[in-house]
Coordinates of C-alpha atoms in Angstrom, one line a residue:
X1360 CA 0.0 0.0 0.0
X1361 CA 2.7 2.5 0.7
X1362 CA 4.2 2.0 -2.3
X1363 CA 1.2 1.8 -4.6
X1364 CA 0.5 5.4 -2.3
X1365 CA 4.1 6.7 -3.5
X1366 CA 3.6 5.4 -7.2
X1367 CA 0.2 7.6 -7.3
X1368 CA 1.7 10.5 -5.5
X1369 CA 4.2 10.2 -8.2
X1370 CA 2.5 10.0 -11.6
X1371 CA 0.0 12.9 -10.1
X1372 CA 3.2 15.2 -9.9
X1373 CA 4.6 13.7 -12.7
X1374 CA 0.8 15.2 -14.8
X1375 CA 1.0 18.6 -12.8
X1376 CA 4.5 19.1 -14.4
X1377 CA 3.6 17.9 -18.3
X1378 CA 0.2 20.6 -18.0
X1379 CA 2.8 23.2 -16.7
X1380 CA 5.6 22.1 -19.0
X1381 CA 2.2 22.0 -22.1
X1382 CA 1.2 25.7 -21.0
X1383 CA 4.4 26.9 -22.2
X1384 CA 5.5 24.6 -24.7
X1385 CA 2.1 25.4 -26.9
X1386 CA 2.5 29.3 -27.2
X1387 CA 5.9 28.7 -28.2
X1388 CA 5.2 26.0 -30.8
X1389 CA 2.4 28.1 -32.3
X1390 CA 5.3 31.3 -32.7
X1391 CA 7.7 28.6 -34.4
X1392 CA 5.2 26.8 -36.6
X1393 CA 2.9 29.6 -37.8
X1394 CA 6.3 31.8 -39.1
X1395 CA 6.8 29.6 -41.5
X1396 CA 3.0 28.9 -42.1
X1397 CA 1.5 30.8 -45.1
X1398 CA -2.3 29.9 -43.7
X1399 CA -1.7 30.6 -40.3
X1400 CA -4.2 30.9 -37.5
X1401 CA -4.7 30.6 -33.6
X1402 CA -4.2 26.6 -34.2
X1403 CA -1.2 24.5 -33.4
X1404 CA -0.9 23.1 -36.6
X1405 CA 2.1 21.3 -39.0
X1406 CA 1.7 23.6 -42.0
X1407 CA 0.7 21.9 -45.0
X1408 CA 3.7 23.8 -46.8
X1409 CA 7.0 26.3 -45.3
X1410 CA 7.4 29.1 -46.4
X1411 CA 9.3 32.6 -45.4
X1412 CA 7.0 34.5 -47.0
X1413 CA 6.0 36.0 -43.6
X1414 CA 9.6 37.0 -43.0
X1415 CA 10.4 38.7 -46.0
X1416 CA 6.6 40.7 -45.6
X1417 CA 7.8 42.2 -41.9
X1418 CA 11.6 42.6 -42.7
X1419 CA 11.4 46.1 -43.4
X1420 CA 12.3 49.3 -42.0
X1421 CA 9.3 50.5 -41.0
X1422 CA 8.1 47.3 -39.6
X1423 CA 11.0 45.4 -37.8
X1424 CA 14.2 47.1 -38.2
X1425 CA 13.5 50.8 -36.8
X1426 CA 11.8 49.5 -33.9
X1427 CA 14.4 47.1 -33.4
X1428 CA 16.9 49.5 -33.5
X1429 CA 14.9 51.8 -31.2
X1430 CA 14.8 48.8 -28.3
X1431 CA 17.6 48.0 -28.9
X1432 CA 18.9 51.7 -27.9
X1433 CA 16.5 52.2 -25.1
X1434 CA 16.9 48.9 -23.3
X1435 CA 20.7 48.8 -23.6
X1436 CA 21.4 52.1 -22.4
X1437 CA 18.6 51.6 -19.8
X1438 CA 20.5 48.5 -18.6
X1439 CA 23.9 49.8 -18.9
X1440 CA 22.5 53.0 -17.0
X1441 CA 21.0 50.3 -14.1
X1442 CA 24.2 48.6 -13.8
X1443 CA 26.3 51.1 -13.2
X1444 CA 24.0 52.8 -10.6
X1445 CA 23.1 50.1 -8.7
X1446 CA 27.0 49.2 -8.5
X1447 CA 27.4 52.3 -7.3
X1448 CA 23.9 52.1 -4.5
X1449 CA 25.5 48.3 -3.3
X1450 CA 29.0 49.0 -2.9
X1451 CA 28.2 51.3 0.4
X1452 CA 25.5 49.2 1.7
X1453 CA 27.4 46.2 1.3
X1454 CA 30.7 47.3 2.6
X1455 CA 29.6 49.6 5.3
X1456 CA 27.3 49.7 8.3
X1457 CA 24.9 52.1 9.1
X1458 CA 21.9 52.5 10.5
X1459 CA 20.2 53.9 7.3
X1460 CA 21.2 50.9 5.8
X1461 CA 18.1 48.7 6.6
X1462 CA 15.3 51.6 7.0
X1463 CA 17.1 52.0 3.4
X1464 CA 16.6 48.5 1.6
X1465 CA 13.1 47.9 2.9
X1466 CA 11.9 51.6 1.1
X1467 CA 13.7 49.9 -2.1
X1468 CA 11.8 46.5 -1.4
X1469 CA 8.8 48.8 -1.2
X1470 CA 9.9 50.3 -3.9
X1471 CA 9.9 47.4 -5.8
X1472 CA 6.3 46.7 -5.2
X1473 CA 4.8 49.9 -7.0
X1474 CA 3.3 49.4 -10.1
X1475 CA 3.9 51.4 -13.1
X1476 CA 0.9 52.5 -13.5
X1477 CA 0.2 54.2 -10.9
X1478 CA 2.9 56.8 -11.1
X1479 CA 3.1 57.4 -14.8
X1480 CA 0.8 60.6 -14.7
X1481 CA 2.9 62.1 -12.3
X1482 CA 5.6 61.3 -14.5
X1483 CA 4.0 61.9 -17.3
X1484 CA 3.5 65.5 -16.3
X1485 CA 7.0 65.9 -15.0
X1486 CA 7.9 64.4 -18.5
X1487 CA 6.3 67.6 -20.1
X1488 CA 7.5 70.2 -17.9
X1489 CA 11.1 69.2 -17.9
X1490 CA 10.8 68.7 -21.8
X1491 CA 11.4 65.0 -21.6
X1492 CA 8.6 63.5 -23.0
X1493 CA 9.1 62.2 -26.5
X1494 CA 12.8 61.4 -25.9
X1495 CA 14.7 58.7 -26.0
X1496 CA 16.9 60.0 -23.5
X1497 CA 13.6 60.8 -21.1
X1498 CA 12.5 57.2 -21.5
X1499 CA 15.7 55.3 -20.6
X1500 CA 16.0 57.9 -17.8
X1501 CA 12.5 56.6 -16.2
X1502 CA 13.4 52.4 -17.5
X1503 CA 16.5 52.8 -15.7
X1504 CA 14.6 54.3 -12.4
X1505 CA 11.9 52.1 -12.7
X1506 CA 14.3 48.8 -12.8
X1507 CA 17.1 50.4 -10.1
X1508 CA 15.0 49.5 -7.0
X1509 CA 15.4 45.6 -7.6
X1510 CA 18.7 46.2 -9.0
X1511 CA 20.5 47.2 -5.9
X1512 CA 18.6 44.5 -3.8
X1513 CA 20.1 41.8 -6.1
X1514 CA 23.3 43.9 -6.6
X1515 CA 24.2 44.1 -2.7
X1516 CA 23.4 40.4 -2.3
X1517 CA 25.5 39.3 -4.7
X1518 CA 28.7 41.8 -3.6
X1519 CA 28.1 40.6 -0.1
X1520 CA 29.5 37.2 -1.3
X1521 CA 33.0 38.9 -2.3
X1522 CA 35.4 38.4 0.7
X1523 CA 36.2 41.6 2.2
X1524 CA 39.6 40.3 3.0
X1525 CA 40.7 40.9 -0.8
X1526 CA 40.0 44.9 -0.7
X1527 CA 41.9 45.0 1.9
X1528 CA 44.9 44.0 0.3
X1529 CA 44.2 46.1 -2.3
X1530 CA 43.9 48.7 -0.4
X1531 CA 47.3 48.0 1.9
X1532 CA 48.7 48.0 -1.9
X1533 CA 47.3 52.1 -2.1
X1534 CA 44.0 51.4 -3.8
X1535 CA 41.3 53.1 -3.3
X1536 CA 37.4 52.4 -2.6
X1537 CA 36.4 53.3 -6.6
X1538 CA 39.9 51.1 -7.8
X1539 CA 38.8 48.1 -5.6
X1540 CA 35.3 48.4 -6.8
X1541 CA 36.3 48.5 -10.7
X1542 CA 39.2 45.9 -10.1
X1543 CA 38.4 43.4 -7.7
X1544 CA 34.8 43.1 -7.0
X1545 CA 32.9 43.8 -9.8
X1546 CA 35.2 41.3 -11.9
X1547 CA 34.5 38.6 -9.0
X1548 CA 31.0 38.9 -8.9
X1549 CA 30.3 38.1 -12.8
X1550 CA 27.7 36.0 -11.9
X1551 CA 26.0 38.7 -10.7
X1552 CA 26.4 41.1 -12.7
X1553 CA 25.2 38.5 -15.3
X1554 CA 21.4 37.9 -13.4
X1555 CA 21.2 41.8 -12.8
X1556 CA 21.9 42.6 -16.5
X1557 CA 19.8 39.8 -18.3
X1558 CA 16.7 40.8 -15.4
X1559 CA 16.8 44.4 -16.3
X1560 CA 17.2 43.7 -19.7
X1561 CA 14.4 41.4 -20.4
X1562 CA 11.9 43.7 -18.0
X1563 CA 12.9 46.6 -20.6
X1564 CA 12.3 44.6 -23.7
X1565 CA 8.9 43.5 -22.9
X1566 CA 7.5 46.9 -21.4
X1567 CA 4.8 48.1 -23.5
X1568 CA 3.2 50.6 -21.3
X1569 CA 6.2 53.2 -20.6
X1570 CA 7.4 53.4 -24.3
X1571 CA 3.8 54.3 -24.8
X1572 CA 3.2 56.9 -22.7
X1573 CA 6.2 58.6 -23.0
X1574 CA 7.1 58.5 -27.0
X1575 CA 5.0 60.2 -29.5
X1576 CA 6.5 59.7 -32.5
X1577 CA 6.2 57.1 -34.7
X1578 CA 9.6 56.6 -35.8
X1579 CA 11.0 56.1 -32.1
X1580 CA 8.6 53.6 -31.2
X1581 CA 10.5 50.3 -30.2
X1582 CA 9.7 47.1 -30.9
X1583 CA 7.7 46.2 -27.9
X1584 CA 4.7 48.8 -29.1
X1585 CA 5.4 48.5 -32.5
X1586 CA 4.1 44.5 -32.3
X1587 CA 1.0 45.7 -31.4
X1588 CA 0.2 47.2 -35.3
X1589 CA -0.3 43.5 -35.7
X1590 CA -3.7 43.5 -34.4
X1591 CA -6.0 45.7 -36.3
X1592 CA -4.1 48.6 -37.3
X1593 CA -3.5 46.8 -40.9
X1594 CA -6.9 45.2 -40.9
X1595 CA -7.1 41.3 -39.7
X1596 CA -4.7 40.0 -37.7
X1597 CA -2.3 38.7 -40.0
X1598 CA -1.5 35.9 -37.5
X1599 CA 1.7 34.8 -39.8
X1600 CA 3.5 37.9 -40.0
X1601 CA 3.2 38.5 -35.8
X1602 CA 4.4 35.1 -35.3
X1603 CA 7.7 35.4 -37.6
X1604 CA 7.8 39.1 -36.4
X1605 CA 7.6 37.5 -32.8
X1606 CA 10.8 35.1 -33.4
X1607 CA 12.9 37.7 -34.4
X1608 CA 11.9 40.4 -31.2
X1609 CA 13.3 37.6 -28.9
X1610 CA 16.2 36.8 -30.9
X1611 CA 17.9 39.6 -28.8
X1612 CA 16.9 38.2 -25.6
X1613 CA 17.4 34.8 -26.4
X1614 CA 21.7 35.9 -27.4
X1615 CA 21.6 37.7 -24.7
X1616 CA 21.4 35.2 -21.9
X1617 CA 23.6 32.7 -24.3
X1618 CA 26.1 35.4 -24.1
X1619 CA 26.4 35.5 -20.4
X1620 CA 25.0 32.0 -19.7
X1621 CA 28.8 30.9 -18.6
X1622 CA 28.5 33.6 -16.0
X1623 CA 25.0 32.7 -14.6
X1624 CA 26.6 29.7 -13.9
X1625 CA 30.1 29.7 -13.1
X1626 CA 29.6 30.8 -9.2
X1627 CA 32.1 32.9 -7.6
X1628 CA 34.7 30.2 -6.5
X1629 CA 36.4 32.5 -3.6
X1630 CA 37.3 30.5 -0.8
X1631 CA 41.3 29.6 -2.2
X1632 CA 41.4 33.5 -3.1
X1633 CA 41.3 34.5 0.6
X1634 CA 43.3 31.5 2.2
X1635 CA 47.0 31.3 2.4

């Protein structure tokens, strides 16, 4: 009986993970199959032929490579602009103790919890006083803001795992705090540095909302509002075209986190480094 009991208990996990493993494995297989489907629908077909006739129709300026280009901008200064600054936030309230450090991380875990929403008419309005709004420089301001919060929580957990002990020595060799920051930690905590990037990244490329509050023009649109022409503004849904338009707006993603996947995983490795 108990064993009959852990067989069942088994198989019935065994279900719950094929449903959860099917609810993701379906969208994706629609993407992959309808790009290269020249009758595509909402089904989860084989075509009856390939074809790369949906590529060719989106691969266009105005369709795919502007918008591209525009994410492209926005989300990797954005994240370069988050890295830097939450390097900057950590390295003090990793290194040092204070008793602003706590009252400080739980307003940006609180932080963290805000949605969009329901500050982007405040900032909105900010956005057209300051002579922001319909700027690319205005929008990666407020995507770098809105992703720093989270940021510097992951940021200071991940410097808290490089040994103090080996600033030290830098610094008995007459470095300073910025030297031993540029030259010994960051460089020892790749892995984190990896997750922090790829997280604020991939928040960027998907955020609809922001780009389309606070661009106006057509031309600077990125690709994450531009997908959304796909559903009425040419007519039907052309459900071919989104799909081969959808493979290529996560190509950038998907390099991404193969770029820095030996990172994500490598660990930091540190306990020879302060030995001996």
């Amino acid at each position: 009986m108990p064993r009959n009991r852990h067989r069942s208990r088994r198989l019935a996990a065994d279900l719950g993970l094929l449903v959860v493993a099917a609810a993701f494995v379906l969208p994706l297989a629609w993407v992959l199959l309808s790009a290269v489907d020249p009758h595509a629908d909402l089904r989860v077909r084989i075509p009856d032929g390939f074809t790369f006739g949906n590529f060719d129709a989106i691969l266009t300026p105005d369709i795919t490579y502007t918008p591209l280009l525009n994410s492209l901008i926005l989300c990797g200064g954005a994240t370069a602009l988050t890295v830097g600054c939450a390097a900057l936030a950590a390295y003090p309230l990793s290194r040092y103790r204070s008793r602003l450090n706590r009252p400080f991380l739980l307003s940006i875990l609180f932080a963290t919890s805000l949605p969009i929403t329901a500050i982007m008419v405040p900032v909105y309005a900010l956005f057209v006083r300051i002579n922001l709004i319909d700027t690319m420089q205005g929008t990666i301001l407020f995507f770098a803001a809105s992703q720093l919060p989270f940021a510097i929580w992951l940021m200071k957990n991940f410097m808290d795992g490089v040994p103090k002990e080996l600033e030290e020595a830098a610094w008995t060799d007459g470095a300073n705090s910025a030297q031993s920051l540029v030259r010994i930690v960051l460089p020892l905590m790749g892995p984190g540095l990896a997750v922090v990037t790829v997280f604020a990244f991939v928040m960027m490329w998907g955020n609809f909302f922001v780009p389309f509050m606070l661009l106006l023009s057509p031309d600077q649109m990125p690709a994450s509002v531009s997908i959304n022409d796909f559903f009425g503004n040419r007519g039907t849904v052309a459900y071919g075209q989104l799909a081969a338009f959808s493979v290529i707006y996560s190509t950038p993603v998907i390099l991404l986190y193969v770029l820095v996947a030996r990172r994500l995983g490598g660990g930091f490795a540190l306990g020879g480094a302060v030995k001996g």
